[in-house]
PDB file of C-alpha atoms and ligand atoms in Angstrom:
ATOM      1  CA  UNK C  22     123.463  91.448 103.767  1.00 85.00           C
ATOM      2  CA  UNK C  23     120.422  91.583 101.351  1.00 98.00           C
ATOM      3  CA  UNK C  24     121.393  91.889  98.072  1.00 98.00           C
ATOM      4  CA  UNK C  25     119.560  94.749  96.321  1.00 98.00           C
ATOM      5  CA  UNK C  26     117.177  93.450  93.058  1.00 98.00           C
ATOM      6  CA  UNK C  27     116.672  96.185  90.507  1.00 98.00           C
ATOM      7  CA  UNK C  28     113.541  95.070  88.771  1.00 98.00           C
ATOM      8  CA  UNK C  29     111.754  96.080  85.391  1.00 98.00           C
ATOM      9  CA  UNK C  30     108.194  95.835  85.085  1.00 98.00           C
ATOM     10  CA  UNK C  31     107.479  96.637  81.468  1.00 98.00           C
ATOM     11  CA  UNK C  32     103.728  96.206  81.705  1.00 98.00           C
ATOM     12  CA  UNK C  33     102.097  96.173  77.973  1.00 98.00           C
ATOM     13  CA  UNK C  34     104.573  98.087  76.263  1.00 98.00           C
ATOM     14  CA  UNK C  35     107.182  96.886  73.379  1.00 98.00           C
ATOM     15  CA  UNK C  36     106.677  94.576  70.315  1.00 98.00           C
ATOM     16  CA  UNK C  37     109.121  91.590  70.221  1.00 98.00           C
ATOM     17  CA  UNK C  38     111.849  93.499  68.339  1.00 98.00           C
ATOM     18  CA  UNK C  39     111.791  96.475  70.699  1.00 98.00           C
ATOM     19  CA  UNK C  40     111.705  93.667  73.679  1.00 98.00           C
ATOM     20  CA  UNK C  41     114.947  91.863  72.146  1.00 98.00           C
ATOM     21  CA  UNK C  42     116.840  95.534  71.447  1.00 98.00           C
ATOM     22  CA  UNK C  43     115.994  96.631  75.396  1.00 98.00           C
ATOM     23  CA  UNK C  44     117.039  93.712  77.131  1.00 98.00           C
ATOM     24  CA  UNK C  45     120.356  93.657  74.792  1.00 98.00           C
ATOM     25  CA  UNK C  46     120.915  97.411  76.082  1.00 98.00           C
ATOM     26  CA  UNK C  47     120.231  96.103  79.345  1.00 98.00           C
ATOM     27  CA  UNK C  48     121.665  93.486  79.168  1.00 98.00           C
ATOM     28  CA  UNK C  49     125.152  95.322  78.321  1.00 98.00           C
ATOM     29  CA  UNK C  50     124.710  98.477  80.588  1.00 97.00           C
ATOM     30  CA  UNK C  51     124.240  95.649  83.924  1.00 97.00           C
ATOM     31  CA  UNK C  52     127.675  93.928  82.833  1.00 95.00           C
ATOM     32  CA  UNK C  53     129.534  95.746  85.848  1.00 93.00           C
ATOM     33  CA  UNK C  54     126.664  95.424  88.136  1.00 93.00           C
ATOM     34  CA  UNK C  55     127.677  92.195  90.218  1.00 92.00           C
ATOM     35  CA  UNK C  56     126.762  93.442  93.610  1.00 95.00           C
ATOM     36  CA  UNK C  57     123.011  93.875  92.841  1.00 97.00           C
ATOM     37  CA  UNK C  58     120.763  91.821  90.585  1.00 98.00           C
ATOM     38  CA  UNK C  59     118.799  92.909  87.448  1.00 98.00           C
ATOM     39  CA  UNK C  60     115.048  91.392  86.503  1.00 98.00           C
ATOM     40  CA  UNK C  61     113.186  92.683  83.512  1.00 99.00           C
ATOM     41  CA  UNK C  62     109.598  91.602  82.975  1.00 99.00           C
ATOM     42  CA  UNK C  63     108.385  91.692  79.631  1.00 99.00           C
ATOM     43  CA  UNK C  64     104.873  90.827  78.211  1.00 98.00           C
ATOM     44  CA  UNK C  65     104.463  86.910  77.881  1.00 98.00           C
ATOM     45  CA  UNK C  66     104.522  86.814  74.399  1.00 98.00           C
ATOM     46  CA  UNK C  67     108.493  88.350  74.153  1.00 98.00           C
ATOM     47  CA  UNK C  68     109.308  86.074  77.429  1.00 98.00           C
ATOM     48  CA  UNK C  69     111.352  83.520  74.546  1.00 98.00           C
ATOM     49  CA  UNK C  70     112.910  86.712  72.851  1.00 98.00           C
ATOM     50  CA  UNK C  71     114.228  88.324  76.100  1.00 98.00           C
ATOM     51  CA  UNK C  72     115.495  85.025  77.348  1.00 98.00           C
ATOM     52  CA  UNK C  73     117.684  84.186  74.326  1.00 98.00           C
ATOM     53  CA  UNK C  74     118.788  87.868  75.272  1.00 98.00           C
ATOM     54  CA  UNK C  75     119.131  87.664  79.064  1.00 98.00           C
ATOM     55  CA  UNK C  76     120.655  83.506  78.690  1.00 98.00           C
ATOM     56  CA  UNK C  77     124.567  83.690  80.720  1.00 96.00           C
ATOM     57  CA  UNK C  78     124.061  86.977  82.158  1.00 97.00           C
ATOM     58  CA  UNK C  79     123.077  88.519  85.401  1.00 94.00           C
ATOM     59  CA  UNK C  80     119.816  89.548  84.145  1.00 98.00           C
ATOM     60  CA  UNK C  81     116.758  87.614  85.483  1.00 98.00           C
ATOM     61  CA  UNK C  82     113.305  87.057  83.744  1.00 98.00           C
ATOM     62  CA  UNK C  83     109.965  88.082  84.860  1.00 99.00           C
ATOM     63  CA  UNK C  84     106.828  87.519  84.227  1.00 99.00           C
ATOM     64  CA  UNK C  85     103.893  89.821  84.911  1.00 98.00           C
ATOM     65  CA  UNK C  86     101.518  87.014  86.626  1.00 98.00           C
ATOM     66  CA  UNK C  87     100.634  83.520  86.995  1.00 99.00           C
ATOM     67  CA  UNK C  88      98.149  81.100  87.061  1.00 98.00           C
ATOM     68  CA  UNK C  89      97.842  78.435  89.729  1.00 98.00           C
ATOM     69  CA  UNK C  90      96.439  75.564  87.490  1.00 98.00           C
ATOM     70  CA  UNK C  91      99.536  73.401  86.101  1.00 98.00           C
ATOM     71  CA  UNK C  92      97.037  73.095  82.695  1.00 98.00           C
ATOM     72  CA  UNK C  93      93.779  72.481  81.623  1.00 98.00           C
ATOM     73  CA  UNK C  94      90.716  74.199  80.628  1.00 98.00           C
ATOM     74  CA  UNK C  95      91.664  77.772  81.583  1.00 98.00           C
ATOM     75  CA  UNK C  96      91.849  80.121  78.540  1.00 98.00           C
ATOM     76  CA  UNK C  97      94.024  82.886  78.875  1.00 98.00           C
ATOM     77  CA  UNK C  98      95.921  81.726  81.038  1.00 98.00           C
ATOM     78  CA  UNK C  99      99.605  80.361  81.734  1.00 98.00           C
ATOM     79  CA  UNK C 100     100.824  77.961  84.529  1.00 98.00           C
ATOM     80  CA  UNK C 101     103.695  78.365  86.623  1.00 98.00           C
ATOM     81  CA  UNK C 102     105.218  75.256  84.715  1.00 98.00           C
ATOM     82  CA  UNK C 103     104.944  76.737  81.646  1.00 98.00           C
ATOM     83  CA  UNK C 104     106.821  79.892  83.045  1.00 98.00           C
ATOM     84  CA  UNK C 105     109.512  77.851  84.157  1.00 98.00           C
ATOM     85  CA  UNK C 106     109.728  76.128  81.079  1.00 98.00           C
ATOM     86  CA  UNK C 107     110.099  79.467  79.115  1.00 98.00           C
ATOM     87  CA  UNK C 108     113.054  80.249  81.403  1.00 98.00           C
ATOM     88  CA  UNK C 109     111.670  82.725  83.798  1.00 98.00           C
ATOM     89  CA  UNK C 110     113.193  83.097  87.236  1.00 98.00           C
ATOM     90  CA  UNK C 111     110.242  85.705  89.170  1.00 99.00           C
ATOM     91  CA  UNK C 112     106.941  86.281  88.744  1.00 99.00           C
ATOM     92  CA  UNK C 113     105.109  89.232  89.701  1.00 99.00           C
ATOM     93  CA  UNK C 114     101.907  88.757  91.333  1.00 99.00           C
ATOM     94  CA  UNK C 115      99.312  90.737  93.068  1.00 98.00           C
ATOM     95  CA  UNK C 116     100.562  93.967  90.975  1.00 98.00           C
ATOM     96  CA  UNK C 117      98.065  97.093  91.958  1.00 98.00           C
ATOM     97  CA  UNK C 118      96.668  97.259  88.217  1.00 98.00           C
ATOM     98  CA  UNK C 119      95.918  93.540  88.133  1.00 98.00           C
ATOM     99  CA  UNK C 120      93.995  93.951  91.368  1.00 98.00           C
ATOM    100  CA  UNK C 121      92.560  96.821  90.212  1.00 96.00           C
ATOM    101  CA  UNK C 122      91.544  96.000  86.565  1.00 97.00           C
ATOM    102  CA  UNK C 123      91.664  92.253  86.626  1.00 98.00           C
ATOM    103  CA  UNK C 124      89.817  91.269  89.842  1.00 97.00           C
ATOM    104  CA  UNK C 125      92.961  90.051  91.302  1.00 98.00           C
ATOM    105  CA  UNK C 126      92.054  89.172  95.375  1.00 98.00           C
ATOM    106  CA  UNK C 127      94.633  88.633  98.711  1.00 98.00           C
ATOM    107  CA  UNK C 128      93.038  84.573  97.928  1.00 98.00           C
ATOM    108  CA  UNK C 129      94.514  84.600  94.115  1.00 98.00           C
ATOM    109  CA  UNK C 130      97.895  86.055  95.267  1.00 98.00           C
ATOM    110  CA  UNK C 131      98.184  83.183  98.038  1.00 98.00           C
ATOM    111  CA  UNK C 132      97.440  80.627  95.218  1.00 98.00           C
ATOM    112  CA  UNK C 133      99.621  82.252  92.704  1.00 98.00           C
ATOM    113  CA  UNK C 134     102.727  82.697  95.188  1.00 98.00           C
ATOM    114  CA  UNK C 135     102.307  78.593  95.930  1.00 98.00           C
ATOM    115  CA  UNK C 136     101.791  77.684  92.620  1.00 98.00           C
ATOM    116  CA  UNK C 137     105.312  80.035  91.627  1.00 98.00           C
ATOM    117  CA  UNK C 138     107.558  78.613  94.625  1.00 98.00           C
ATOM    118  CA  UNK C 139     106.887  75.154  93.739  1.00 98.00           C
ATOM    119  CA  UNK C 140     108.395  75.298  90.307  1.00 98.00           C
ATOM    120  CA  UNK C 141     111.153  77.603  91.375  1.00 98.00           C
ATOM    121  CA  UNK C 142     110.237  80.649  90.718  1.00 98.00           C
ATOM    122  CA  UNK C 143     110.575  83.764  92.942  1.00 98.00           C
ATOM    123  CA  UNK C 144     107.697  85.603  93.678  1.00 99.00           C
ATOM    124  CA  UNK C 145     107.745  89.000  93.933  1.00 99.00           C
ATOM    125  CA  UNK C 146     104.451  90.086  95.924  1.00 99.00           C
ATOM    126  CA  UNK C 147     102.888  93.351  95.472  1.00 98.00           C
ATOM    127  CA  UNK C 148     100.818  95.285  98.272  1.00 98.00           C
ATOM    128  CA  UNK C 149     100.318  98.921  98.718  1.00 98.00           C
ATOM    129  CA  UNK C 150      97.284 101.416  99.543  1.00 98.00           C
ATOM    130  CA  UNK C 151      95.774 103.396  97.632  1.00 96.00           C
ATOM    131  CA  UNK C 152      95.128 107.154  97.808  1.00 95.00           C
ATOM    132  CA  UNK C 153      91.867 107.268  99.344  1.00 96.00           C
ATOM    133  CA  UNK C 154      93.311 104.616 102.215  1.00 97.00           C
ATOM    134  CA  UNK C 155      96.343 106.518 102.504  1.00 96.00           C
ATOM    135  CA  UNK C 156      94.092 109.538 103.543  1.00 95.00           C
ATOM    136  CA  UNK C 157      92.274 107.759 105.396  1.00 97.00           C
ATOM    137  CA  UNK C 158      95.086 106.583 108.195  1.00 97.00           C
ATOM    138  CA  UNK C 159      94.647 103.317 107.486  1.00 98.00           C
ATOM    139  CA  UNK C 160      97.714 102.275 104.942  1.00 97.00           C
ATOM    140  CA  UNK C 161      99.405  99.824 107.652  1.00 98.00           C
ATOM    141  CA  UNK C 162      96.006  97.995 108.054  1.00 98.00           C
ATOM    142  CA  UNK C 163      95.946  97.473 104.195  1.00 98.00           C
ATOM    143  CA  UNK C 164      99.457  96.377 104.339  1.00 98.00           C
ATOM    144  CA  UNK C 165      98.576  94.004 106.708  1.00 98.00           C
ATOM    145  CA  UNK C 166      95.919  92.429 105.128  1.00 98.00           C
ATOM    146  CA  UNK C 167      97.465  91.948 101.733  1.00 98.00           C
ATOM    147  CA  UNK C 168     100.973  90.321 103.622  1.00 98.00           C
ATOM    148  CA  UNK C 169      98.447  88.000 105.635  1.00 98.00           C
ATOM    149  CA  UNK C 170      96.384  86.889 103.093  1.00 98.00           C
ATOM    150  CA  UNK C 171      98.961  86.457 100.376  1.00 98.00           C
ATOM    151  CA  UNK C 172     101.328  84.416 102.082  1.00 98.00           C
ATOM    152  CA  UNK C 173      99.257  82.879 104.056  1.00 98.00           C
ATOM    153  CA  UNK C 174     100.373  79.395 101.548  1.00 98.00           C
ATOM    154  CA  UNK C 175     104.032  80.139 101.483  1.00 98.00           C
ATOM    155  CA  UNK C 176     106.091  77.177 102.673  1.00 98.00           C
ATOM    156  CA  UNK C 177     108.331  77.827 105.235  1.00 98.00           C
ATOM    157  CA  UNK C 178     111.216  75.792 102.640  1.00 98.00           C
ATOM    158  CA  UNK C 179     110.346  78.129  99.936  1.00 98.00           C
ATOM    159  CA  UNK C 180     110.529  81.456 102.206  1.00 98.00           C
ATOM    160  CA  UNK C 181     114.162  82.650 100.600  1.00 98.00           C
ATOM    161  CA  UNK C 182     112.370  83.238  97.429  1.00 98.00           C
ATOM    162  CA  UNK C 183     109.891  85.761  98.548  1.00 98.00           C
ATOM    163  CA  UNK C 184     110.216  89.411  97.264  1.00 99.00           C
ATOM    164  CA  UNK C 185     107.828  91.782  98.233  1.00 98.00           C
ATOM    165  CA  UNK C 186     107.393  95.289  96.211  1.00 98.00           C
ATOM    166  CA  UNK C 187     105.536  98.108  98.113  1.00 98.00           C
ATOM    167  CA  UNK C 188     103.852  99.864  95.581  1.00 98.00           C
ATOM    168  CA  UNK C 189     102.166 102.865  97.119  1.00 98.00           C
ATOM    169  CA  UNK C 190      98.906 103.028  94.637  1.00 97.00           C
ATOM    170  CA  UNK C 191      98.950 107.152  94.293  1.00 96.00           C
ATOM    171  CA  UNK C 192     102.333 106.915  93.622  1.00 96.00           C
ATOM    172  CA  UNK C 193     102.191 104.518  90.639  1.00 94.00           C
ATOM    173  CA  UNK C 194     102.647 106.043  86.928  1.00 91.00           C
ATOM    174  CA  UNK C 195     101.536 109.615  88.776  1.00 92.00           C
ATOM    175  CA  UNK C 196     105.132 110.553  88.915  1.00 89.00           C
ATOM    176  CA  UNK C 197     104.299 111.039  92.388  1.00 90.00           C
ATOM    177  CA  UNK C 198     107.164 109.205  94.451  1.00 91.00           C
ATOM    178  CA  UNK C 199     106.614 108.079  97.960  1.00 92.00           C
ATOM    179  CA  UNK C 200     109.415 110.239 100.542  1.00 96.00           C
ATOM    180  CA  UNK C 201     112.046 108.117 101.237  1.00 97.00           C
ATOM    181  CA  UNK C 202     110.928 108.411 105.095  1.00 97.00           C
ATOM    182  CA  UNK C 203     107.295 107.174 103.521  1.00 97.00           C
ATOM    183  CA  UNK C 204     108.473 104.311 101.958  1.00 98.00           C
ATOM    184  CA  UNK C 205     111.048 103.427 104.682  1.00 98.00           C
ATOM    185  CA  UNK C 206     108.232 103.814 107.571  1.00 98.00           C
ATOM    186  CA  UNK C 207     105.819 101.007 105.632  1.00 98.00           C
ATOM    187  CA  UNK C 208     108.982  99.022 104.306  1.00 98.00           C
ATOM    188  CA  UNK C 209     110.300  98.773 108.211  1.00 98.00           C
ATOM    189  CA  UNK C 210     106.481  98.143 108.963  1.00 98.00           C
ATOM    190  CA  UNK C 211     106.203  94.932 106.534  1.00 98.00           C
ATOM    191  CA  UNK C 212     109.691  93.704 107.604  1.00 98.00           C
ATOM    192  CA  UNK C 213     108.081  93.889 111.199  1.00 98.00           C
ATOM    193  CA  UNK C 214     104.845  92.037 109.980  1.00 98.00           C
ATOM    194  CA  UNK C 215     106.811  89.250 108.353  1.00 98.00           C
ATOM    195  CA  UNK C 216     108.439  88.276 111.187  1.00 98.00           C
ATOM    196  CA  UNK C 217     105.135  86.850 112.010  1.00 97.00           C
ATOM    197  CA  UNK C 218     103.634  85.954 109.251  1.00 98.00           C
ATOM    198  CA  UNK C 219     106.945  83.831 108.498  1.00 98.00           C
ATOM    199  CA  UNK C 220     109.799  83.786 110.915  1.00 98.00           C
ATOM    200  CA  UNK C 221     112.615  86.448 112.630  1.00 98.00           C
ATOM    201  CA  UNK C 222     114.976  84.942 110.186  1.00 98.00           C
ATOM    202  CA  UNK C 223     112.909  85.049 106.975  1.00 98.00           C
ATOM    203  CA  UNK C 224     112.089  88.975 107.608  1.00 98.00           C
ATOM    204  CA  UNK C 225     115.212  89.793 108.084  1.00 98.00           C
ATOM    205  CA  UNK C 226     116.903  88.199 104.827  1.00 98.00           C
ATOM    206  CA  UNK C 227     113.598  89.189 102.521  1.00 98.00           C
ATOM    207  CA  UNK C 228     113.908  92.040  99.926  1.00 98.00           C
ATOM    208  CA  UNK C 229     111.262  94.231  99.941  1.00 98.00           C
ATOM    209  CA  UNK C 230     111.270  96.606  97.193  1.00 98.00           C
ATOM    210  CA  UNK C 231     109.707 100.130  96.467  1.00 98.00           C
ATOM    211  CA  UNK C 232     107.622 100.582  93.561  1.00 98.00           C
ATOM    212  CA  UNK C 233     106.248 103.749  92.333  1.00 97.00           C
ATOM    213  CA  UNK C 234     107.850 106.755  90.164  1.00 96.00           C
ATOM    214  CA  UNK C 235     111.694 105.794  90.685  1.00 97.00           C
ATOM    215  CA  UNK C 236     113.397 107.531  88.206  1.00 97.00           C
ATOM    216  CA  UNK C 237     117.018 108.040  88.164  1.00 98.00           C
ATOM    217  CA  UNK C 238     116.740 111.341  90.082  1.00 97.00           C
ATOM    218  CA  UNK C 239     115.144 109.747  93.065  1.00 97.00           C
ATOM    219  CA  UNK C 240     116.500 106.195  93.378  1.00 98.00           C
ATOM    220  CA  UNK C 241     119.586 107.393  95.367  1.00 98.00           C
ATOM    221  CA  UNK C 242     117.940 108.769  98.160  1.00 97.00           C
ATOM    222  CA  UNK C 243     115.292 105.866  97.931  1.00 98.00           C
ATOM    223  CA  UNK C 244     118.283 103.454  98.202  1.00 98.00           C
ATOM    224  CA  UNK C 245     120.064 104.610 101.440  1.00 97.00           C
ATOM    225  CA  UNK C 246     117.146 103.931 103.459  1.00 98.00           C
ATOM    226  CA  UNK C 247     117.661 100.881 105.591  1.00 98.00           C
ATOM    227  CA  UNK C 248     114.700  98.380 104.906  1.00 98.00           C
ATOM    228  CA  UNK C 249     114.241  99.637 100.777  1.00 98.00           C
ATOM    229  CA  UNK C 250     116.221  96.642  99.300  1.00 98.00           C
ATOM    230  CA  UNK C 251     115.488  97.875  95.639  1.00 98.00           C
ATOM    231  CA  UNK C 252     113.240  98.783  93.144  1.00 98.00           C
ATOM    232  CA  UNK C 253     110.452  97.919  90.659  1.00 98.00           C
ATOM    233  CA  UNK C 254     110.375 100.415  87.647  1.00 98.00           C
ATOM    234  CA  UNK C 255     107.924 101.051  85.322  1.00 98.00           C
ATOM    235  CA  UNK C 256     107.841 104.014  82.830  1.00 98.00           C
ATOM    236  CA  UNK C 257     111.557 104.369  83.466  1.00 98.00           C
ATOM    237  CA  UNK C 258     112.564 101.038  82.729  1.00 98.00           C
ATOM    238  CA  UNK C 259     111.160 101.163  79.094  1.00 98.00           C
ATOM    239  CA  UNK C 260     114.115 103.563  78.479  1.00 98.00           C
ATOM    240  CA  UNK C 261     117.735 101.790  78.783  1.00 98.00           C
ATOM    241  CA  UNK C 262     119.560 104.977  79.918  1.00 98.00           C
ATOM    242  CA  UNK C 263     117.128 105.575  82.959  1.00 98.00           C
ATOM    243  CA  UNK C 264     116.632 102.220  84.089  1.00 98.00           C
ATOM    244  CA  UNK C 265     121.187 101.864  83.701  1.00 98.00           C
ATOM    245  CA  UNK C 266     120.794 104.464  85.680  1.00 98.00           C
ATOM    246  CA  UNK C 267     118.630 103.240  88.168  1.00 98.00           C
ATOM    247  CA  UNK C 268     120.136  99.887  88.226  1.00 98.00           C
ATOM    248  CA  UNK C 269     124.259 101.437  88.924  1.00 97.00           C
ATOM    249  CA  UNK C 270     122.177 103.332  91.670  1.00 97.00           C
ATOM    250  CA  UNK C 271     125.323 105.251  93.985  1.00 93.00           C
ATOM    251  CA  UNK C 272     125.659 103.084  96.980  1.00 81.00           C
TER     252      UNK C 272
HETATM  253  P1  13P U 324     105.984 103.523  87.547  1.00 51.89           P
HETATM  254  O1  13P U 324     107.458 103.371  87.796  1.00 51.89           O
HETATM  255  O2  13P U 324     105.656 103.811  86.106  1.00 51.89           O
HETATM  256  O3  13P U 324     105.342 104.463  88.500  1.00 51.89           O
HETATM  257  O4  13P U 324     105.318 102.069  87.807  1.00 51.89           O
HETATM  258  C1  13P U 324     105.612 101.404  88.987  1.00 51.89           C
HETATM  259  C2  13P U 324     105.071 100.033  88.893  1.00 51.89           C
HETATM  260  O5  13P U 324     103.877  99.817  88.868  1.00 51.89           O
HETATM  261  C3  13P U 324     106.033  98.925  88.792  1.00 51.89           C
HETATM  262  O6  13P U 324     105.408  97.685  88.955  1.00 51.89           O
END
């Protein structure tokens, strides 16, 4: 009943030619794909490329963040509006690195996620624990904390937008992938926690995707688990063949 999103994060990789010529190859391998959707996210700068590219088909735009001001003095920045405006359809917030390396907080997700639904973009919210928590026992709390706080200014009318991505932090660009059973034990875990945090009804029709080293020799598996509605791909969606692959996953 959830339709699985296969979802590109590109990160800061590709010029604007190499942008256009990748979304045209993905673009043309996702023709057949019309049970599942497709999002790519490129840098801002190739958003207006990749749209001309992505414009009629069943390929949605990304972008990689978003800023909860509309305008104004806030250099560096760009607005949910302006997203819109450039034809995107998600926005990824809360992404590990942009916590990480960019002093991104549970508060600035919740602003960014409010600021995305109300000009009609989906937000696709990242959480996940790092190693060290991991270790530590204490991934679920983490989890927890991050769905709290960076929903916590979701309206209930905007709720069939939300995606979340579980992005186990060790498991990130390590090549490292989660265990199916890992990733379906904390996806079944956040499904549980949104029925809280938003209502029964909302958890149960929300996609929450897996994030972390899917490659096309691992997203089977990944995919036949009950509560991993898709994907978000990074090194292997810079390369058309493996993220094809990944998006005509066997189901
Ligand atoms: P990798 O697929 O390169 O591990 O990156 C995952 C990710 O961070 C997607 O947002």
């Amino acid at each position: 009943m959830r339709t699985p999103l296969l979802a590109g994060n590109w990160k800061l990789n590709c010029t604007r030619d190499e942008a256009r010529a990748l979304a045209q190859a993905i673009v043309d391998g996702s023709k057949n794909a019309t049970d599942r959707e497709v999002m790519i996210a490129p840098t801002f700068v190739s958003l207006d490329v990749v749209a001309d590219v992505v414009a009629g088909s069943n390929v949605g735009l990304g972008a990689q963040d978003v800023y909860w001001e509309a305008s104004g003095a806030f250099t560096g920045e760009v607005s949910a509006p302006m997203l819109k405006d450039a034809r995107c359809t998600h926005a990824i917030i809360g992404h590990s690195e942009r916590r990480q390396f960019f002093g991104e907080t549970d508060y600035t997700v919740a602003r960014k996620v409010a600021a995305a639904v109300e000009n009609d973009l989906s937000p696709v919210v990242c959480v996940g624990e790092s190693l060290d928590q991991r270790e530590a026992g204490t991934t679920m709390g983490v989890i927890e904390k991050q769905i709290a706080g960076g929903l916590c200014e979701l309206p209930a009318e905007h709720y069939p937008k939300l995606v979340i991505a579980y992005e186990p932090v060790w498991a990130i660009g390590t090549g490292k992938v989660a265990t199916p059973d890992q990733a379906e034990d904390v996806h079944a875990h956040i499904r549980k926690l949104l029925e809280t945090v938003l209502t029964p009804a909302a958890a149960s029709a929300t996609r929450i995707l897996y994030g972390g080293s899917v490659k096309p020799d691992n997203v089977d598996e990944l995919m036949t688990r009950p509560n991993v509605d898709g994907a978000l791909v990074g090194g292997a969606s810079l390369k058309a063949d493996d993220f094809l692959r990944i998006v005509n996953f066997a189901s």
